[in-house]
PDB file of C-alpha atoms and ligand atoms in Angstrom:
ATOM      1  CA  UNK A  20     -35.503-107.589 -13.866  1.00  0.00           C
ATOM      2  CA  UNK A  21     -32.121-108.866 -15.826  1.00  0.00           C
ATOM      3  CA  UNK A  22     -29.387-111.078 -15.051  1.00  0.00           C
ATOM      4  CA  UNK A  23     -27.841-110.369 -11.966  1.00  0.00           C
ATOM      5  CA  UNK A  24     -28.210-107.389  -9.927  1.00  0.00           C
ATOM      6  CA  UNK A  25     -25.352-105.636  -8.198  1.00  0.00           C
ATOM      7  CA  UNK A  26     -24.886-105.472  -4.382  1.00  0.00           C
ATOM      8  CA  UNK A  27     -23.530-101.819  -4.820  1.00  0.00           C
ATOM      9  CA  UNK A  28     -24.880 -99.918  -7.446  1.00  0.00           C
ATOM     10  CA  UNK A  29     -23.225 -96.490  -7.638  1.00  0.00           C
ATOM     11  CA  UNK A  30     -25.041 -94.160 -10.577  1.00  0.00           C
ATOM     12  CA  UNK A  31     -23.898 -90.874 -11.134  1.00  0.00           C
ATOM     13  CA  UNK A  32     -22.697 -89.820  -8.013  1.00  0.00           C
ATOM     14  CA  UNK A  33     -21.038 -86.010  -6.647  1.00  0.00           C
ATOM     15  CA  UNK A  34     -20.038 -84.840  -3.551  1.00  0.00           C
ATOM     16  CA  UNK A  35     -19.495 -80.881  -3.122  1.00  0.00           C
ATOM     17  CA  UNK A  36     -18.255 -79.436  -0.056  1.00  0.00           C
ATOM     18  CA  UNK A  37     -19.139 -76.621   1.219  1.00  0.00           C
ATOM     19  CA  UNK A  38     -16.335 -75.380   2.483  1.00  0.00           C
ATOM     20  CA  UNK A  39     -12.559 -77.902   0.981  1.00  0.00           C
ATOM     21  CA  UNK A  40      -9.935 -78.569   3.259  1.00  0.00           C
ATOM     22  CA  UNK A  41      -7.775 -75.721   1.908  1.00  0.00           C
ATOM     23  CA  UNK A  42     -10.267 -73.442   2.240  1.00  0.00           C
ATOM     24  CA  UNK A  43     -12.008 -72.813  -0.914  1.00  0.00           C
ATOM     25  CA  UNK A  44     -15.649 -72.903  -2.074  1.00  0.00           C
ATOM     26  CA  UNK A  45     -17.906 -75.140  -3.819  1.00  0.00           C
ATOM     27  CA  UNK A  46     -15.067 -78.143  -3.846  1.00  0.00           C
ATOM     28  CA  UNK A  47     -16.046 -80.879  -5.517  1.00  0.00           C
ATOM     29  CA  UNK A  48     -14.323 -84.376  -3.796  1.00  0.00           C
ATOM     30  CA  UNK A  49     -16.114 -86.532  -6.249  1.00  0.00           C
ATOM     31  CA  UNK A  50     -17.715 -86.045  -9.392  1.00  0.00           C
ATOM     32  CA  UNK A  51     -19.827 -88.033 -11.258  1.00  0.00           C
ATOM     33  CA  UNK A  52     -18.513 -91.491 -10.179  1.00  0.00           C
ATOM     34  CA  UNK A  53     -20.461 -94.586 -11.557  1.00  0.00           C
ATOM     35  CA  UNK A  54     -19.642 -98.359 -10.210  1.00  0.00           C
ATOM     36  CA  UNK A  55     -21.594-101.738  -9.723  1.00  0.00           C
ATOM     37  CA  UNK A  56     -20.077-104.711  -7.416  1.00  0.00           C
ATOM     38  CA  UNK A  57     -22.026-107.947  -7.423  1.00  0.00           C
ATOM     39  CA  UNK A  58     -22.298-110.337  -4.592  1.00  0.00           C
ATOM     40  CA  UNK A  59     -19.147-112.236  -3.607  1.00  0.00           C
ATOM     41  CA  UNK A  60     -17.249-109.879  -5.079  1.00  0.00           C
ATOM     42  CA  UNK A  61     -13.876-107.845  -4.439  1.00  0.00           C
ATOM     43  CA  UNK A  62     -13.556-104.236  -5.803  1.00  0.00           C
ATOM     44  CA  UNK A  63     -10.583-102.584  -5.899  1.00  0.00           C
ATOM     45  CA  UNK A  64     -11.015 -98.949  -6.073  1.00  0.00           C
ATOM     46  CA  UNK A  65      -7.394 -97.182  -6.679  1.00  0.00           C
ATOM     47  CA  UNK A  66      -5.882 -93.483  -6.763  1.00  0.00           C
ATOM     48  CA  UNK A  67      -3.570 -91.530  -5.586  1.00  0.00           C
ATOM     49  CA  UNK A  68      -3.884 -89.401  -2.333  1.00  0.00           C
ATOM     50  CA  UNK A  69      -7.009 -86.718  -2.739  1.00  0.00           C
ATOM     51  CA  UNK A  70      -8.309 -88.602  -5.495  1.00  0.00           C
ATOM     52  CA  UNK A  71     -12.356 -89.112  -3.624  1.00  0.00           C
ATOM     53  CA  UNK A  72     -11.849 -92.893  -2.869  1.00  0.00           C
ATOM     54  CA  UNK A  73     -12.570 -92.272   1.163  1.00  0.00           C
ATOM     55  CA  UNK A  74     -15.127 -90.172   0.060  1.00  0.00           C
ATOM     56  CA  UNK A  75     -16.916 -92.604  -2.366  1.00  0.00           C
ATOM     57  CA  UNK A  76     -16.522 -94.779   0.540  1.00  0.00           C
ATOM     58  CA  UNK A  77     -18.581 -92.539   2.779  1.00  0.00           C
ATOM     59  CA  UNK A  78     -21.025 -92.303   0.231  1.00  0.00           C
ATOM     60  CA  UNK A  79     -22.005 -95.546   0.173  1.00  0.00           C
ATOM     61  CA  UNK A  80     -22.060 -95.941   3.385  1.00  0.00           C
ATOM     62  CA  UNK A  81     -23.843 -92.908   4.218  1.00  0.00           C
ATOM     63  CA  UNK A  82     -21.910 -91.260   6.485  1.00  0.00           C
ATOM     64  CA  UNK A  83     -21.759 -88.420   4.296  1.00  0.00           C
ATOM     65  CA  UNK A  84     -25.008 -87.335   1.707  1.00  0.00           C
ATOM     66  CA  UNK A  85     -24.567 -87.317  -1.765  1.00  0.00           C
ATOM     67  CA  UNK A  86     -24.746 -83.780  -3.188  1.00  0.00           C
ATOM     68  CA  UNK A  87     -26.451 -85.448  -6.713  1.00  0.00           C
ATOM     69  CA  UNK A  88     -26.866 -89.102  -8.175  1.00  0.00           C
ATOM     70  CA  UNK A  89     -27.703 -92.281  -6.527  1.00  0.00           C
ATOM     71  CA  UNK A  90     -26.300 -95.379  -4.456  1.00  0.00           C
ATOM     72  CA  UNK A  91     -28.227 -98.564  -4.478  1.00  0.00           C
ATOM     73  CA  UNK A  92     -27.748-101.123  -2.469  1.00  0.00           C
ATOM     74  CA  UNK A  93     -29.064-104.560  -2.446  1.00  0.00           C
ATOM     75  CA  UNK A  94     -31.358-102.378  -5.305  1.00  0.00           C
ATOM     76  CA  UNK A  95     -32.413-100.334  -2.381  1.00  0.00           C
ATOM     77  CA  UNK A  96     -31.606 -96.645  -2.825  1.00  0.00           C
ATOM     78  CA  UNK A  97     -29.873 -95.728   0.246  1.00  0.00           C
ATOM     79  CA  UNK A  98     -30.587 -91.799   0.135  1.00  0.00           C
ATOM     80  CA  UNK A  99     -34.295 -91.640   1.827  1.00  0.00           C
ATOM     81  CA  UNK A 100     -34.479 -94.990   4.179  1.00  0.00           C
ATOM     82  CA  UNK A 101     -37.151 -95.073   7.071  1.00  0.00           C
ATOM     83  CA  UNK A 102     -35.567 -94.926  10.458  1.00  0.00           C
ATOM     84  CA  UNK A 103     -35.290 -98.719  11.174  1.00  0.00           C
ATOM     85  CA  UNK A 104     -34.496 -99.725   7.461  1.00  0.00           C
ATOM     86  CA  UNK A 105     -31.204 -97.102   8.485  1.00  0.00           C
ATOM     87  CA  UNK A 106     -30.390 -98.827  11.349  1.00  0.00           C
ATOM     88  CA  UNK A 107     -30.505-102.321   9.230  1.00  0.00           C
ATOM     89  CA  UNK A 108     -28.593-100.786   6.293  1.00  0.00           C
ATOM     90  CA  UNK A 109     -25.779 -99.906   9.008  1.00  0.00           C
ATOM     91  CA  UNK A 110     -25.396-103.471  10.140  1.00  0.00           C
ATOM     92  CA  UNK A 111     -25.672-104.585   6.609  1.00  0.00           C
ATOM     93  CA  UNK A 112     -22.240-102.619   5.267  1.00  0.00           C
ATOM     94  CA  UNK A 113     -19.485-102.251   7.708  1.00  0.00           C
ATOM     95  CA  UNK A 114     -15.774-100.610   7.319  1.00  0.00           C
ATOM     96  CA  UNK A 115     -12.306-101.389   8.832  1.00  0.00           C
ATOM     97  CA  UNK A 116     -10.057 -98.210   8.270  1.00  0.00           C
ATOM     98  CA  UNK A 117      -6.180 -97.982   8.038  1.00  0.00           C
ATOM     99  CA  UNK A 118      -5.381 -97.301  11.012  1.00  0.00           C
ATOM    100  CA  UNK A 119      -7.576 -99.305  13.934  1.00  0.00           C
ATOM    101  CA  UNK A 120      -5.950 -98.170  16.771  1.00  0.00           C
ATOM    102  CA  UNK A 121      -7.104 -94.217  16.367  1.00  0.00           C
ATOM    103  CA  UNK A 122     -10.957 -95.284  16.313  1.00  0.00           C
ATOM    104  CA  UNK A 123     -10.425 -97.853  19.531  1.00  0.00           C
ATOM    105  CA  UNK A 124     -11.640 -96.553  22.989  1.00  0.00           C
ATOM    106  CA  UNK A 125      -7.959 -96.930  24.712  1.00  0.00           C
ATOM    107  CA  UNK A 126      -9.836 -97.380  28.545  1.00  0.00           C
ATOM    108  CA  UNK A 127     -12.339-100.428  26.871  1.00  0.00           C
ATOM    109  CA  UNK A 128     -10.795-104.047  26.789  1.00  0.00           C
ATOM    110  CA  UNK A 129     -10.877-105.317  23.363  1.00  0.00           C
ATOM    111  CA  UNK A 130     -13.551-107.616  24.351  1.00  0.00           C
ATOM    112  CA  UNK A 131     -15.733-104.455  26.060  1.00  0.00           C
ATOM    113  CA  UNK A 132     -15.314-102.401  22.965  1.00  0.00           C
ATOM    114  CA  UNK A 133     -16.670-105.643  20.293  1.00  0.00           C
ATOM    115  CA  UNK A 134     -19.583-106.260  22.696  1.00  0.00           C
ATOM    116  CA  UNK A 135     -20.335-102.371  22.802  1.00  0.00           C
ATOM    117  CA  UNK A 136     -20.983-102.933  18.683  1.00  0.00           C
ATOM    118  CA  UNK A 137     -23.238-105.526  19.526  1.00  0.00           C
ATOM    119  CA  UNK A 138     -24.881-103.536  22.698  1.00  0.00           C
ATOM    120  CA  UNK A 139     -25.529-100.317  19.975  1.00  0.00           C
ATOM    121  CA  UNK A 140     -27.558-102.178  17.678  1.00  0.00           C
ATOM    122  CA  UNK A 141     -29.706-103.680  20.672  1.00  0.00           C
ATOM    123  CA  UNK A 142     -28.005-107.258  20.169  1.00  0.00           C
ATOM    124  CA  UNK A 143     -27.874-110.575  22.758  1.00  0.00           C
ATOM    125  CA  UNK A 144     -27.505-109.960  26.323  1.00  0.00           C
ATOM    126  CA  UNK A 145     -23.852-108.698  28.638  1.00  0.00           C
ATOM    127  CA  UNK A 146     -22.789-112.806  28.648  1.00  0.00           C
ATOM    128  CA  UNK A 147     -24.050-113.504  24.927  1.00  0.00           C
ATOM    129  CA  UNK A 148     -22.094-110.337  23.298  1.00  0.00           C
ATOM    130  CA  UNK A 149     -19.325-110.975  25.530  1.00  0.00           C
ATOM    131  CA  UNK A 150     -19.581-114.750  24.050  1.00  0.00           C
ATOM    132  CA  UNK A 151     -19.659-113.292  20.593  1.00  0.00           C
ATOM    133  CA  UNK A 152     -16.413-111.185  21.055  1.00  0.00           C
ATOM    134  CA  UNK A 153     -14.537-114.168  22.262  1.00  0.00           C
ATOM    135  CA  UNK A 154     -15.592-116.078  19.116  1.00  0.00           C
ATOM    136  CA  UNK A 155     -14.736-113.648  16.656  1.00  0.00           C
ATOM    137  CA  UNK A 156     -11.582-113.315  18.243  1.00  0.00           C
ATOM    138  CA  UNK A 157     -10.903-116.899  17.451  1.00  0.00           C
ATOM    139  CA  UNK A 158     -11.859-116.197  13.735  1.00  0.00           C
ATOM    140  CA  UNK A 159      -9.923-113.410  13.175  1.00  0.00           C
ATOM    141  CA  UNK A 160      -6.907-115.679  14.485  1.00  0.00           C
ATOM    142  CA  UNK A 161      -5.624-113.524  17.552  1.00  0.00           C
ATOM    143  CA  UNK A 162      -7.547-115.874  19.940  1.00  0.00           C
ATOM    144  CA  UNK A 163      -9.940-115.118  22.732  1.00  0.00           C
ATOM    145  CA  UNK A 164      -8.076-114.490  25.046  1.00  0.00           C
ATOM    146  CA  UNK A 165      -7.412-111.236  23.643  1.00  0.00           C
ATOM    147  CA  UNK A 166     -10.705-110.044  24.839  1.00  0.00           C
ATOM    148  CA  UNK A 167      -9.539-108.965  27.896  1.00  0.00           C
ATOM    149  CA  UNK A 168      -6.427-106.700  26.570  1.00  0.00           C
ATOM    150  CA  UNK A 169      -6.287-102.887  25.933  1.00  0.00           C
ATOM    151  CA  UNK A 170      -5.461-101.395  22.813  1.00  0.00           C
ATOM    152  CA  UNK A 171      -1.946 -99.957  23.745  1.00  0.00           C
ATOM    153  CA  UNK A 172      -1.051-103.735  23.806  1.00  0.00           C
ATOM    154  CA  UNK A 173      -1.502-104.622  20.462  1.00  0.00           C
ATOM    155  CA  UNK A 174       1.001-104.572  17.575  1.00  0.00           C
ATOM    156  CA  UNK A 175      -0.130-102.852  14.301  1.00  0.00           C
ATOM    157  CA  UNK A 176      -1.264-106.408  12.471  1.00  0.00           C
ATOM    158  CA  UNK A 177      -3.028-107.564  15.940  1.00  0.00           C
ATOM    159  CA  UNK A 178      -4.709-104.293  16.014  1.00  0.00           C
ATOM    160  CA  UNK A 179      -5.988-104.670  12.593  1.00  0.00           C
ATOM    161  CA  UNK A 180      -7.248-108.220  13.556  1.00  0.00           C
ATOM    162  CA  UNK A 181      -9.585-106.325  15.727  1.00  0.00           C
ATOM    163  CA  UNK A 182     -10.265-103.570  13.505  1.00  0.00           C
ATOM    164  CA  UNK A 183     -11.259-106.623  11.082  1.00  0.00           C
ATOM    165  CA  UNK A 184     -13.548-108.114  14.397  1.00  0.00           C
ATOM    166  CA  UNK A 185     -15.515-104.860  14.793  1.00  0.00           C
ATOM    167  CA  UNK A 186     -16.842-104.833  11.465  1.00  0.00           C
ATOM    168  CA  UNK A 187     -17.491-108.703  11.241  1.00  0.00           C
ATOM    169  CA  UNK A 188     -19.175-108.995  14.815  1.00  0.00           C
ATOM    170  CA  UNK A 189     -22.019-107.352  13.335  1.00  0.00           C
ATOM    171  CA  UNK A 190     -22.239-110.001  10.088  1.00  0.00           C
ATOM    172  CA  UNK A 191     -22.239-107.506   7.657  1.00  0.00           C
ATOM    173  CA  UNK A 192     -22.614-108.731   3.917  1.00  0.00           C
ATOM    174  CA  UNK A 193     -20.860-105.921   2.591  1.00  0.00           C
ATOM    175  CA  UNK A 194     -16.970-104.804   4.270  1.00  0.00           C
ATOM    176  CA  UNK A 195     -15.442-101.560   2.684  1.00  0.00           C
ATOM    177  CA  UNK A 196     -11.580-101.728   3.341  1.00  0.00           C
ATOM    178  CA  UNK A 197     -10.339 -98.197   3.097  1.00  0.00           C
ATOM    179  CA  UNK A 198      -6.180 -98.903   2.881  1.00  0.00           C
ATOM    180  CA  UNK A 199      -6.551-102.041   5.490  1.00  0.00           C
ATOM    181  CA  UNK A 200      -2.671-102.713   5.141  1.00  0.00           C
ATOM    182  CA  UNK A 201      -1.221 -99.314   4.241  1.00  0.00           C
ATOM    183  CA  UNK A 202       0.130 -98.658   7.447  1.00  0.00           C
ATOM    184  CA  UNK A 203       1.467-102.163   7.580  1.00  0.00           C
ATOM    185  CA  UNK A 204       4.985-103.598   7.289  1.00  0.00           C
ATOM    186  CA  UNK A 205       5.137-106.296   3.958  1.00  0.00           C
ATOM    187  CA  UNK A 206       5.204-109.631   5.865  1.00  0.00           C
ATOM    188  CA  UNK A 207       2.314-108.391   8.170  1.00  0.00           C
ATOM    189  CA  UNK A 208      -0.056-106.917   4.865  1.00  0.00           C
ATOM    190  CA  UNK A 209       0.460-110.514   3.481  1.00  0.00           C
ATOM    191  CA  UNK A 210      -1.127-112.316   6.304  1.00  0.00           C
ATOM    192  CA  UNK A 211      -3.704-109.796   6.911  1.00  0.00           C
ATOM    193  CA  UNK A 212      -4.936-110.215   2.789  1.00  0.00           C
ATOM    194  CA  UNK A 213      -4.818-113.773   3.408  1.00  0.00           C
ATOM    195  CA  UNK A 214      -7.021-113.508   6.517  1.00  0.00           C
ATOM    196  CA  UNK A 215      -9.511-111.624   4.895  1.00  0.00           C
ATOM    197  CA  UNK A 216      -9.424-113.832   1.655  1.00  0.00           C
ATOM    198  CA  UNK A 217     -10.576-116.544   3.613  1.00  0.00           C
ATOM    199  CA  UNK A 218     -13.142-114.381   5.674  1.00  0.00           C
ATOM    200  CA  UNK A 219     -14.791-113.782   2.428  1.00  0.00           C
ATOM    201  CA  UNK A 220     -14.760-117.640   1.303  1.00  0.00           C
ATOM    202  CA  UNK A 221     -16.421-118.249   4.552  1.00  0.00           C
ATOM    203  CA  UNK A 222     -18.801-115.304   5.057  1.00  0.00           C
ATOM    204  CA  UNK A 223     -19.741-115.049   1.396  1.00  0.00           C
ATOM    205  CA  UNK A 224     -18.596-111.149   1.640  1.00  0.00           C
ATOM    206  CA  UNK A 225     -18.369-108.367  -0.927  1.00  0.00           C
ATOM    207  CA  UNK A 226     -15.334-106.018  -0.678  1.00  0.00           C
ATOM    208  CA  UNK A 227     -14.692-102.831  -1.311  1.00  0.00           C
ATOM    209  CA  UNK A 228     -11.246-102.424  -1.172  1.00  0.00           C
ATOM    210  CA  UNK A 229      -9.421 -99.221  -1.235  1.00  0.00           C
ATOM    211  CA  UNK A 230      -5.590 -98.668  -1.672  1.00  0.00           C
ATOM    212  CA  UNK A 231      -3.102 -96.188  -3.684  1.00  0.00           C
ATOM    213  CA  UNK A 232      -1.085 -99.269  -4.067  1.00  0.00           C
ATOM    214  CA  UNK A 233      -1.921-100.511  -7.658  1.00  0.00           C
ATOM    215  CA  UNK A 234       0.259-103.853  -7.053  1.00  0.00           C
ATOM    216  CA  UNK A 235      -2.068-104.927  -3.955  1.00  0.00           C
ATOM    217  CA  UNK A 236      -5.324-104.762  -5.902  1.00  0.00           C
ATOM    218  CA  UNK A 237      -4.444-105.932  -8.651  1.00  0.00           C
ATOM    219  CA  UNK A 238      -3.619-109.448  -6.334  1.00  0.00           C
ATOM    220  CA  UNK A 239      -6.392-108.886  -4.178  1.00  0.00           C
ATOM    221  CA  UNK A 240      -9.194-107.952  -6.203  1.00  0.00           C
ATOM    222  CA  UNK A 241     -11.333-109.029  -9.587  1.00  0.00           C
ATOM    223  CA  UNK A 242     -11.722-105.882 -10.783  1.00  0.00           C
ATOM    224  CA  UNK A 243     -10.335-102.759 -10.587  1.00  0.00           C
ATOM    225  CA  UNK A 244     -11.185 -99.051 -10.411  1.00  0.00           C
ATOM    226  CA  UNK A 245      -8.734 -96.299 -11.085  1.00  0.00           C
ATOM    227  CA  UNK A 246      -9.912 -92.825  -9.150  1.00  0.00           C
ATOM    228  CA  UNK A 247      -8.488 -89.424 -10.103  1.00  0.00           C
ATOM    229  CA  UNK A 248      -9.180 -85.915  -9.293  1.00  0.00           C
ATOM    230  CA  UNK A 249     -12.765 -86.943  -7.842  1.00  0.00           C
ATOM    231  CA  UNK A 250     -13.806 -88.866 -11.305  1.00  0.00           C
TER     232      UNK A 250
HETATM  233  P1  LIG B   9      -8.707 -90.471  -1.109  1.00  0.00           P
HETATM  234  O1  LIG B   9      -9.380 -90.806   0.223  1.00  0.00           O
HETATM  235  O2  LIG B   9      -8.523 -90.844  -2.220  1.00  0.00           O
HETATM  236  O3  LIG B   9      -7.572 -89.821  -0.646  1.00  0.00           O
HETATM  237  P2  LIG B   9     -10.721 -88.137   0.348  1.00  0.00           P
HETATM  238  O4  LIG B   9     -11.971 -89.102  -0.607  1.00  0.00           O
HETATM  239  O5  LIG B   9     -10.202 -88.331   1.579  1.00  0.00           O
HETATM  240  O6  LIG B   9      -9.707 -89.110  -1.076  1.00  0.00           O
HETATM  241  O7  LIG B   9     -10.679 -86.512  -0.464  1.00  0.00           O
HETATM  242  C1  LIG B   9     -10.576 -86.398  -1.609  1.00  0.00           C
HETATM  243  C2  LIG B   9     -10.936 -84.789  -1.619  1.00  0.00           C
HETATM  244  O8  LIG B   9     -12.056 -84.011  -0.799  1.00  0.00           O
HETATM  245  C3  LIG B   9      -9.175 -84.209  -1.328  1.00  0.00           C
HETATM  246  O9  LIG B   9      -8.488 -83.005  -1.463  1.00  0.00           O
HETATM  247  C4  LIG B   9      -9.494 -83.712   0.585  1.00  0.00           C
HETATM  248  O10 LIG B   9      -9.057 -82.759   1.062  1.00  0.00           O
HETATM  249  C5  LIG B   9     -11.018 -83.387   0.249  1.00  0.00           C
HETATM  250  N1  LIG B   9     -11.973 -83.571   1.579  1.00  0.00           N
HETATM  251  C6  LIG B   9     -12.371 -84.959   1.928  1.00  0.00           C
HETATM  252  N2  LIG B   9     -13.288 -84.949   2.838  1.00  0.00           N
HETATM  253  C7  LIG B   9     -13.608 -83.161   3.309  1.00  0.00           C
HETATM  254  C8  LIG B   9     -14.364 -82.821   4.466  1.00  0.00           C
HETATM  255  N3  LIG B   9     -15.078 -83.631   5.174  1.00  0.00           N
HETATM  256  N4  LIG B   9     -14.152 -81.460   4.015  1.00  0.00           N
HETATM  257  C9  LIG B   9     -13.846 -80.963   2.755  1.00  0.00           C
HETATM  258  N5  LIG B   9     -12.943 -81.316   2.092  1.00  0.00           N
HETATM  259  C10 LIG B   9     -13.056 -82.921   2.233  1.00  0.00           C
HETATM  260 MG1  LIG B  10      -8.928 -92.215   1.440  1.00  0.00          MG
END
């Protein structure tokens, strides 16, 4: 083995959807993409809407299956993991979406939602999960009292803090941030970016930061890759 092994290694990956969103068959959303990201790095992936950024993120997380190529995480190809290795993989890499509210269950308190992430992975007891939920809410600077709130009671910035808390409660090594500040006001954007920087430093996280805004990415990321029509 030579030098430093990337934590994320995407090698000539393509994704062809059977049917595109406009009904065309064999739509190539990602076309022969390669990129590698080092541990602790913040890698920016920029491109206009529809260029294949989110599909690339989903390929890296194995939320969609590749058509060709290979993705290695920590040196291991992710395409034919055993069931238990896949469970470990699913904890190691987490995602924050543009619109966290859309993926929060409106009938659960924030604390219940966060505790459920741990329950889903068979971690802890009911009381330790609730403690962990309150603790992570402190760490994203919302405060543990927010555990008792419901999603509709939160502002945009507050719900994105919950989105970040939900990603971090499983203590991942890698966080994919898919347009994490694109829906927020500029002043709130800066607060969330500061929070993400602090959490990255504290936890040694590796970030794949996706955005259509080159300025945000230039400011936030160590390196930047550009996507255009899938490539
Ligand atoms: P971005 O995140 O850069 O906006 P996406 O990866 O979401 O781009 O989409 C890239 C292209 O693939 C778009 O043309 C989109 O319509 C298409 N696409 C994305 N997901 C699917 C899907 N599940 N089925 C068919 N086409 C898709
Ligand atoms: Mg997208």
